Tab-separated table of C-alpha atoms in Angstrom:
chain	number	residue	atom	x	y	z
N	105	ASN	CA	0.024	0.055	-0.101
N	106	TYR	CA	1.600	3.175	-1.233
N	107	THR	CA	0.621	6.689	-0.182
N	108	THR	CA	-1.327	8.855	-2.740
N	109	ASP	CA	-1.176	12.099	-0.888
N	110	THR	CA	0.798	14.067	-3.714
N	111	LYS	CA	0.300	17.570	-2.404
N	112	SER	CA	2.569	17.656	0.645
N	113	ARG	CA	5.420	15.584	-0.955
N	114	GLU	CA	8.153	15.990	-3.365
N	115	GLU	CA	9.399	13.756	-6.089
N	116	ASN	CA	12.148	11.422	-5.212
N	117	LYS	CA	15.224	13.021	-6.919
N	118	LYS	CA	17.222	9.691	-6.983
N	119	THR	CA	14.267	7.844	-8.599
N	120	LEU	CA	14.035	10.654	-11.196
N	121	GLU	CA	17.853	10.446	-11.819
N	122	ASN	CA	17.718	6.713	-12.264
N	123	LEU	CA	14.645	6.955	-14.649
N	124	TYR	CA	16.413	9.594	-16.815
N	125	SER	CA	19.385	7.266	-17.031
N	126	LEU	CA	17.241	4.645	-18.496
N	127	SER	CA	15.617	7.032	-21.104
N	128	VAL	CA	12.034	6.601	-19.458
N	129	ASP	CA	9.667	9.323	-20.360
N	130	ILE	CA	8.895	10.689	-16.843
N	131	THR	CA	5.994	12.839	-18.160
N	132	LYS	CA	4.123	9.631	-18.880
N	133	ILE	CA	4.494	8.318	-15.377
N	134	ARG	CA	3.618	11.783	-13.977
N	135	ARG	CA	0.349	11.636	-16.100
N	136	LEU	CA	-0.288	7.895	-15.437
N	137	LYS	CA	0.807	7.303	-11.786
N	138	GLU	CA	2.645	10.355	-10.146
N	139	TRP	CA	2.427	8.756	-6.741
N	140	VAL	CA	5.203	6.341	-7.718
N	141	LEU	CA	7.743	9.139	-8.074
N	142	LEU	CA	6.944	10.257	-4.340
N	143	GLN	CA	7.873	7.224	-2.771
N	144	ASP	CA	11.122	7.204	-0.481
N	145	VAL	CA	12.342	3.904	-1.707
N	146	ALA	CA	12.397	2.796	-5.320
N	147	TYR	CA	14.402	-0.026	-7.049
N	148	VAL	CA	14.964	1.347	-10.549
N	149	LYS	CA	18.283	0.059	-11.295
N	150	GLU	CA	17.762	-3.243	-9.664
N	151	ILE	CA	14.396	-3.802	-11.734
N	152	ALA	CA	15.847	-2.707	-14.924
N	153	GLY	CA	18.952	-5.119	-14.292
N	154	ILE	CA	16.719	-8.006	-13.859
N	155	LEU	CA	14.695	-7.110	-16.895
N	156	GLN	CA	17.992	-6.618	-18.836
N	157	GLU	CA	19.361	-10.018	-17.542
N	158	MET	CA	16.172	-11.708	-19.144
N	159	GLY	CA	17.075	-10.255	-22.387
N	160	ALA	CA	15.173	-6.835	-22.398
N	161	ASP	CA	17.012	-4.011	-24.278
N	162	GLU	CA	16.911	-0.391	-23.142
N	163	THR	CA	13.885	0.594	-25.290
N	164	THR	CA	11.867	-2.392	-23.793
N	165	VAL	CA	12.954	-1.659	-20.277
N	166	ALA	CA	11.805	1.936	-20.613
N	167	SER	CA	8.438	0.954	-22.338
N	168	ILE	CA	7.659	-1.511	-19.463
N	169	ILE	CA	8.456	0.941	-16.656
N	170	GLU	CA	6.357	3.558	-18.562
N	171	ARG	CA	3.411	1.412	-18.854
N	172	CYS	CA	3.716	0.099	-15.393
N	173	PRO	CA	5.699	2.448	-13.138
N	174	GLU	CA	4.882	0.635	-9.935
N	175	ALA	CA	7.341	-2.083	-11.070
N	176	ILE	CA	10.185	0.093	-9.520
N	177	LEU	CA	8.553	-0.271	-6.127
N	178	HIS	CA	8.941	-4.106	-5.989
N	179	THR	CA	12.181	-5.426	-4.255
N	180	PRO	CA	14.486	-7.372	-6.477
N	181	ALA	CA	13.543	-10.535	-4.401
N	182	GLU	CA	9.815	-10.197	-5.185
N	183	ILE	CA	10.548	-9.894	-8.992
N	184	ASN	CA	12.974	-12.704	-9.117
N	185	SER	CA	10.404	-14.910	-7.357
N	186	GLN	CA	7.804	-13.747	-9.817
N	187	ARG	CA	10.455	-14.605	-12.614
N	188	ALA	CA	10.901	-18.322	-11.240
N	189	LEU	CA	7.185	-18.525	-11.110
N	190	TRP	CA	6.501	-17.546	-14.711
N	191	GLN	CA	9.530	-19.745	-15.670
N	192	LEU	CA	7.195	-22.815	-14.806
N	193	VAL	CA	5.063	-22.093	-17.872
N	194	CYS	CA	7.145	-19.885	-20.245
N	195	GLN	CA	9.278	-21.541	-23.069
N	196	ASN	CA	12.220	-19.244	-22.339
N	197	GLU	CA	13.042	-15.764	-20.929
N	198	LYS	CA	12.785	-14.339	-24.425
N	199	GLN	CA	8.986	-15.354	-24.573
N	200	MET	CA	8.700	-14.095	-20.872
N	201	ILE	CA	10.080	-10.543	-21.609
N	202	LYS	CA	7.618	-10.302	-24.676
N	203	LEU	CA	4.663	-11.164	-22.398
N	204	ILE	CA	5.883	-8.692	-19.612
N	205	GLU	CA	6.219	-6.082	-22.205
N	206	GLN	CA	2.658	-6.749	-23.426
N	207	PHE	CA	1.098	-7.239	-19.875
N	208	PRO	CA	3.338	-5.614	-17.355
N	209	GLU	CA	0.746	-5.344	-14.766
N	210	SER	CA	-0.015	-8.987	-14.629
N	211	PHE	CA	3.708	-9.638	-14.052
N	212	PHE	CA	4.233	-7.008	-11.471
N	213	THR	CA	1.381	-8.277	-9.222
N	214	THR	CA	3.344	-10.097	-6.749
N	215	GLU	CA	1.025	-10.126	-3.616
N	216	TYR	CA	-0.417	-13.467	-4.404
N	217	GLN	CA	2.772	-15.478	-5.253
N	218	GLN	CA	1.829	-18.624	-3.255
N	219	ASN	CA	-1.646	-18.725	-4.707
N	220	GLN	CA	-0.253	-18.166	-8.240
N	221	LYS	CA	2.376	-21.017	-7.784
N	222	ALA	CA	-0.347	-23.420	-6.387
N	223	ASN	CA	-2.752	-22.685	-9.192
N	224	ILE	CA	-0.112	-22.989	-12.019
N	225	LEU	CA	0.791	-26.464	-10.597
N	226	PHE	CA	-3.040	-27.273	-10.333
N	227	PHE	CA	-3.659	-26.225	-14.075
N	228	GLN	CA	-0.641	-28.345	-15.106
N	229	GLU	CA	-1.950	-31.433	-13.232
N	230	LEU	CA	-5.427	-30.777	-14.810
N	231	GLY	CA	-3.776	-31.018	-18.263
N	232	LEU	CA	-3.875	-27.467	-19.440
N	233	LYS	CA	-0.860	-26.860	-21.637
N	234	ASN	CA	1.694	-24.256	-20.704
N	235	ASN	CA	0.915	-21.898	-23.763
N	236	ILE	CA	-2.779	-21.707	-22.233
N	237	ILE	CA	-1.664	-21.118	-18.779
N	238	THR	CA	0.578	-18.225	-20.026
N	239	ARG	CA	-2.441	-16.902	-21.655
N	240	PHE	CA	-4.497	-16.939	-18.549
N	241	LEU	CA	-1.591	-15.375	-16.659
N	242	THR	CA	-1.590	-12.464	-18.772
N	243	SER	CA	-5.279	-11.971	-19.950
N	244	ALA	CA	-7.168	-13.464	-16.717
N	245	PRO	CA	-4.661	-12.921	-13.787
N	246	ASN	CA	-7.349	-12.804	-11.247
N	247	ILE	CA	-8.020	-16.384	-11.441
N	248	PHE	CA	-4.514	-17.222	-9.896
N	249	TYR	CA	-5.084	-14.964	-6.938
N	250	ASN	CA	-7.826	-17.428	-5.710
N	251	PRO	CA	-6.771	-19.894	-3.280
N	252	VAL	CA	-6.270	-23.146	-5.240
N	253	GLU	CA	-8.898	-24.887	-3.088
N	254	LYS	CA	-11.377	-22.302	-4.510
N	255	ASN	CA	-10.577	-23.139	-8.215
N	256	LYS	CA	-10.584	-26.974	-7.411
N	257	ASN	CA	-14.017	-26.708	-5.955
N	258	VAL	CA	-15.358	-25.007	-9.128
N	259	ILE	CA	-13.677	-27.735	-11.434
N	260	GLU	CA	-15.169	-30.333	-9.331
N	261	THR	CA	-18.748	-28.794	-9.327
N	262	LEU	CA	-18.374	-28.740	-13.284
N	263	GLN	CA	-17.021	-32.249	-13.469
N	264	ARG	CA	-19.755	-33.497	-11.220
N	265	ASN	CA	-22.533	-31.714	-13.229
N	266	TYR	CA	-21.031	-32.868	-16.556
N	267	LEU	CA	-21.304	-36.530	-15.493
N	268	ASN	CA	-24.877	-35.954	-13.930
N	269	LEU	CA	-26.200	-34.475	-17.257
N	270	GLY	CA	-25.154	-37.671	-19.044
N	271	GLY	CA	-21.576	-36.685	-20.281
N	272	SER	CA	-19.219	-39.488	-20.347
N	273	GLU	CA	-16.154	-39.903	-18.166
N	274	ALA	CA	-13.955	-40.293	-21.301
N	275	ASN	CA	-15.081	-36.974	-22.761
N	276	MET	CA	-15.016	-35.000	-19.436
N	277	LYS	CA	-11.370	-33.985	-19.412
N	278	ILE	CA	-11.497	-32.668	-22.832
N	279	TRP	CA	-14.849	-30.946	-22.216
N	280	ILE	CA	-13.370	-29.105	-18.822
N	281	LEU	CA	-10.077	-28.104	-20.624
N	282	LYS	CA	-12.071	-26.705	-23.661
N	283	LEU	CA	-14.454	-24.876	-21.559
N	284	LEU	CA	-11.532	-23.318	-19.358
N	285	SER	CA	-9.477	-22.437	-22.366
N	286	GLN	CA	-12.506	-20.685	-23.972
N	287	ASN	CA	-13.534	-18.815	-20.779
N	288	PRO	CA	-11.187	-19.011	-17.906
N	289	PHE	CA	-13.384	-16.479	-15.907
N	290	ILE	CA	-15.724	-19.254	-15.034
N	291	LEU	CA	-13.258	-19.754	-12.126
N	292	LEU	CA	-14.373	-16.491	-10.528
N	293	ASN	CA	-17.692	-17.892	-10.015
N	294	THR	CA	-18.910	-19.715	-6.941
N	295	SER	CA	-19.817	-23.381	-7.223
N	296	THR	CA	-23.342	-22.480	-5.842
N	297	ALA	CA	-23.924	-20.007	-8.649
N	298	ILE	CA	-23.005	-22.766	-11.107
N	299	GLN	CA	-25.413	-25.097	-9.490
N	300	GLU	CA	-28.291	-22.657	-9.509
N	301	ASN	CA	-28.012	-21.778	-13.070
N	302	LEU	CA	-28.069	-25.315	-14.313
N	303	GLU	CA	-31.023	-26.028	-12.118
N	304	PHE	CA	-32.774	-23.042	-13.691
N	305	LEU	CA	-32.371	-24.489	-17.162
N	306	GLN	CA	-33.696	-27.856	-16.011
N	307	LYS	CA	-36.758	-26.083	-14.447
N	308	ASN	CA	-37.308	-24.593	-17.767
N	309	TYR	CA	-37.839	-27.951	-19.420
N	310	PHE	CA	-34.252	-28.224	-20.994
N	311	THR	CA	-33.307	-31.932	-21.010
N	312	ASP	CA	-30.052	-32.947	-19.703
N	313	GLN	CA	-28.662	-33.351	-23.197
N	314	GLU	CA	-29.838	-29.938	-24.072
N	315	VAL	CA	-28.359	-28.468	-21.070
N	316	LEU	CA	-24.981	-29.822	-22.009
N	317	GLN	CA	-25.354	-28.560	-25.479
N	318	LEU	CA	-25.971	-24.996	-24.103
N	319	LEU	CA	-22.825	-25.276	-21.861
N	320	SER	CA	-20.762	-26.045	-24.899
N	321	LYS	CA	-22.402	-23.314	-27.041
N	322	LEU	CA	-22.211	-20.737	-24.315
N	323	LYS	CA	-18.501	-21.364	-23.658
N	324	GLY	CA	-19.055	-21.173	-19.903
N	325	PHE	CA	-20.675	-17.751	-20.105
N	326	ILE	CA	-23.850	-19.294	-18.453
N	327	PHE	CA	-22.039	-19.437	-15.304
N	328	GLN	CA	-21.603	-15.681	-15.041
N	329	LEU	CA	-25.311	-15.247	-15.416
N	330	ASN	CA	-28.113	-15.396	-12.812
N	331	SER	CA	-31.484	-17.010	-12.780
N	332	THR	CA	-33.352	-13.577	-12.597
N	333	THR	CA	-31.688	-12.092	-15.742
N	334	MET	CA	-32.171	-15.412	-17.824
N	335	GLN	CA	-35.840	-15.554	-16.732
N	336	LYS	CA	-36.284	-11.851	-17.969
N	337	SER	CA	-34.332	-12.406	-21.335
N	338	MET	CA	-36.543	-15.528	-21.955
N	339	LEU	CA	-39.787	-13.673	-21.207
N	340	PHE	CA	-38.754	-11.008	-23.459
N	341	SER	CA	-38.037	-13.206	-26.275
N	342	LYS	CA	-41.174	-15.259	-25.738
N	343	ASN	CA	-43.312	-11.980	-26.100
N	344	ILE	CA	-41.366	-10.613	-29.046
N	345	PHE	CA	-41.474	-13.798	-31.009
N	346	LYS	CA	-44.914	-14.711	-29.734
N	347	CYS	CA	-44.043	-18.367	-29.145
N	348	SER	CA	-44.679	-21.131	-26.933
N	349	ASP	CA	-42.506	-22.648	-24.290
N	350	GLN	CA	-41.371	-25.394	-26.411
N	351	GLU	CA	-40.622	-22.937	-29.335
N	352	LEU	CA	-38.819	-20.723	-27.270
N	353	LYS	CA	-36.650	-23.482	-26.038
N	354	GLN	CA	-35.732	-24.414	-29.686
N	355	LEU	CA	-34.933	-20.742	-30.325
N	356	VAL	CA	-32.576	-20.757	-27.367
N	357	LEU	CA	-30.971	-23.841	-28.259
N	358	LYS	CA	-30.425	-22.173	-31.845
N	359	CYS	CA	-29.214	-18.872	-30.233
N	360	PRO	CA	-27.857	-19.014	-26.661
N	361	ALA	CA	-27.514	-15.112	-26.924
N	362	LEU	CA	-31.309	-15.058	-26.074
N	363	LEU	CA	-30.345	-16.550	-22.662
N	364	TYR	CA	-27.102	-14.514	-22.171
N	365	TYR	CA	-27.778	-10.967	-23.168
N	366	SER	CA	-29.850	-8.621	-20.933
N	367	VAL	CA	-33.180	-7.428	-22.087
N	368	THR	CA	-31.663	-3.933	-22.810
N	369	VAL	CA	-29.124	-5.319	-25.059
N	370	LEU	CA	-31.791	-7.579	-26.916
N	371	GLU	CA	-34.083	-4.624	-27.270
N	372	GLU	CA	-31.373	-2.312	-28.797
N	373	ARG	CA	-30.329	-5.041	-31.211
N	374	LEU	CA	-33.902	-5.893	-32.349
N	375	GLU	CA	-34.611	-2.223	-32.988
N	376	GLY	CA	-31.515	-1.859	-35.001
N	377	LEU	CA	-32.724	-4.734	-37.251
N	378	LEU	CA	-36.126	-3.517	-37.543
N	379	LYS	CA	-34.951	-0.003	-38.501
N	380	GLU	CA	-33.261	-1.695	-41.460
N	381	GLY	CA	-36.520	-3.101	-42.710
N	382	ILE	CA	-36.080	-6.634	-41.493
N	383	SER	CA	-38.968	-8.505	-40.078
N	384	ILE	CA	-39.658	-10.147	-36.691
N	385	ALA	CA	-40.535	-13.285	-38.786
N	386	GLN	CA	-36.921	-13.190	-40.344
N	387	ILE	CA	-35.295	-12.618	-37.008
N	388	ARG	CA	-37.291	-15.563	-35.471
N	389	GLU	CA	-36.135	-17.795	-38.472
N	390	THR	CA	-32.556	-16.792	-37.850
N	391	PRO	CA	-32.270	-15.637	-34.350
N	392	MET	CA	-28.346	-15.937	-34.422
N	393	VAL	CA	-28.374	-12.410	-35.839
N	394	LEU	CA	-28.999	-11.129	-32.487
N	395	GLU	CA	-25.371	-12.047	-31.471
N	396	LEU	CA	-24.096	-9.197	-33.626
N	397	THR	CA	-24.101	-5.614	-32.531
N	398	THR	CA	-26.323	-3.091	-34.304
N	399	GLN	CA	-22.897	-1.500	-35.886
N	400	ILE	CA	-21.878	-4.690	-37.288
N	401	VAL	CA	-25.382	-5.595	-38.685
N	402	GLN	CA	-25.430	-2.008	-40.382
N	403	TYR	CA	-21.918	-2.506	-41.841
N	404	ARG	CA	-22.748	-5.877	-43.378
N	405	ILE	CA	-26.279	-4.770	-44.708
N	406	LYS	CA	-24.492	-1.777	-46.333
N	407	LYS	CA	-21.818	-3.984	-47.899
N	408	LEU	CA	-24.310	-6.533	-49.264
N	409	SER	CA	-26.787	-3.729	-50.472
N	410	ALA	CA	-23.793	-2.377	-52.513
N	411	LEU	CA	-23.871	-5.786	-54.508
N	412	GLY	CA	-27.605	-5.427	-55.006
N	413	TYR	CA	-28.438	-8.052	-52.358
N	414	ASP	CA	-31.813	-7.244	-50.743
N	415	ILE	CA	-31.624	-8.280	-47.058
N	416	LYS	CA	-35.400	-7.420	-46.529
N	417	SER	CA	-36.538	-10.134	-48.954
N	418	GLY	CA	-33.777	-12.611	-48.441
N	419	ASN	CA	-32.381	-14.677	-45.692
N	420	LEU	CA	-30.546	-13.428	-42.847
N	421	GLU	CA	-28.003	-16.154	-42.861
N	422	SER	CA	-25.661	-13.981	-45.102
N	423	LEU	CA	-25.306	-11.633	-42.211
N	424	ASN	CA	-24.304	-14.224	-39.614
N	425	GLY	CA	-21.100	-15.549	-38.278
N	426	THR	CA	-17.549	-14.160	-37.427
N	427	LYS	CA	-15.903	-11.570	-39.589
N	428	LYS	CA	-14.095	-14.314	-41.428
N	429	ASP	CA	-17.419	-16.168	-42.069
N	430	PHE	CA	-19.054	-12.931	-43.385
N	431	GLU	CA	-16.100	-12.254	-45.758
N	432	VAL	CA	-16.450	-15.754	-47.292
N	433	THR	CA	-20.341	-15.234	-47.807
N	434	TYR	CA	-19.705	-11.698	-49.145
N	435	GLY	CA	-17.096	-13.177	-51.563
N	436	LYS	CA	-19.365	-15.863	-52.791
N	437	ILE	CA	-22.193	-13.364	-53.507
N	438	GLN	CA	-19.750	-11.055	-55.196
N	439	SER	CA	-18.309	-13.575	-57.524
N	440	LYS	CA	-21.829	-14.829	-58.437
N	441	LYS	CA	-22.800	-11.334	-59.394
N	442	GLU	CA	-19.561	-10.739	-61.517
N	443	ARG	CA	-19.543	-14.094	-63.189
N	444	PRO	CA	-20.877	-13.698	-66.830
N	445	ILE	CA	-23.669	-15.694	-68.114
N	446	PHE	CA	-22.331	-17.980	-70.808
N	447	ASN	CA	-24.552	-18.380	-73.901
N	448	PRO	CA	-23.335	-21.284	-75.945
N	449	VAL	CA	-25.188	-20.287	-79.201
N	450	ALA	CA	-24.004	-16.520	-79.158
N	451	PRO	CA	-21.531	-15.699	-81.883
N	452	LEU	CA	-18.034	-15.235	-80.850
N	453	HIS	CA	-16.625	-11.734	-81.659
N	454	VAL	CA	-13.083	-12.488	-82.868
N	455	GLU	CA	-11.001	-9.600	-84.005
N	456	ASP	CA	-9.366	-10.021	-87.594
């Protein structure tokens, strides 16, 4: 815990000198986290030395300190411990420096080292590859701050439910690893919340097989929801599409976004589609279009319209999918439009 009372204190001259000698842009630090410059003790040279030992050049060292100034407030011992920790999963120090440069705050959060180590070892035992664990360390560092028992508890709840829903023992490991690699944030939920959400789906007449299907489609996001929001979203969809419980269930299986997005998001997206002249009947036929933001839908409609493709009278399938999927669809429609119609009996115009 560092003081943030900046008015009554002066910047540490020694810290400033050491930062200047490393060509660090101090104005960036003043703008970002000036309080770092006010601390009585800083380890500028030592931290820079460790980073250089690992293969960082002067520009990289400066970039890391500018982006994460509090790095210089950690003791060399703390940073060396963190270095040893990341060595458990990084191929080499060259890769580690690359990651630190991209995600300095993840590396310089040293308060939970015991939990971090226990969780790294647990994930390795579970069968997660090191490249996936390094991705977690950088993009989802919070999951390593949990006590390992908490993460184990969530994984055990998932495994138990997978088997109870009819999943096979043989596929369970693959399922868990896929779920985790798609969405590591499920570990930030409690096992009680996971249980409640699964029970909500079963109470809404989804069969065990369908619940398993939804879990895979939602990539674990279902565990970040709660029964109240899911209930509201389903009721909204039922009223909009004027469908029975059974029909609603089929729509949700087709498009889990109807379960995942809040009523506000669904309303905004529906409104955007209706403004483009698309009918409720078309949306009901292809509900997956609600997974796209209004901006994406408008952009895609504009591109297709330029080719003379009328989305109002056609199928919405052409709007669906990832950016890559859409580019493929667009390419097919474009080449179809540009392809000349061959008339076998037309005379050939041959120049003399």
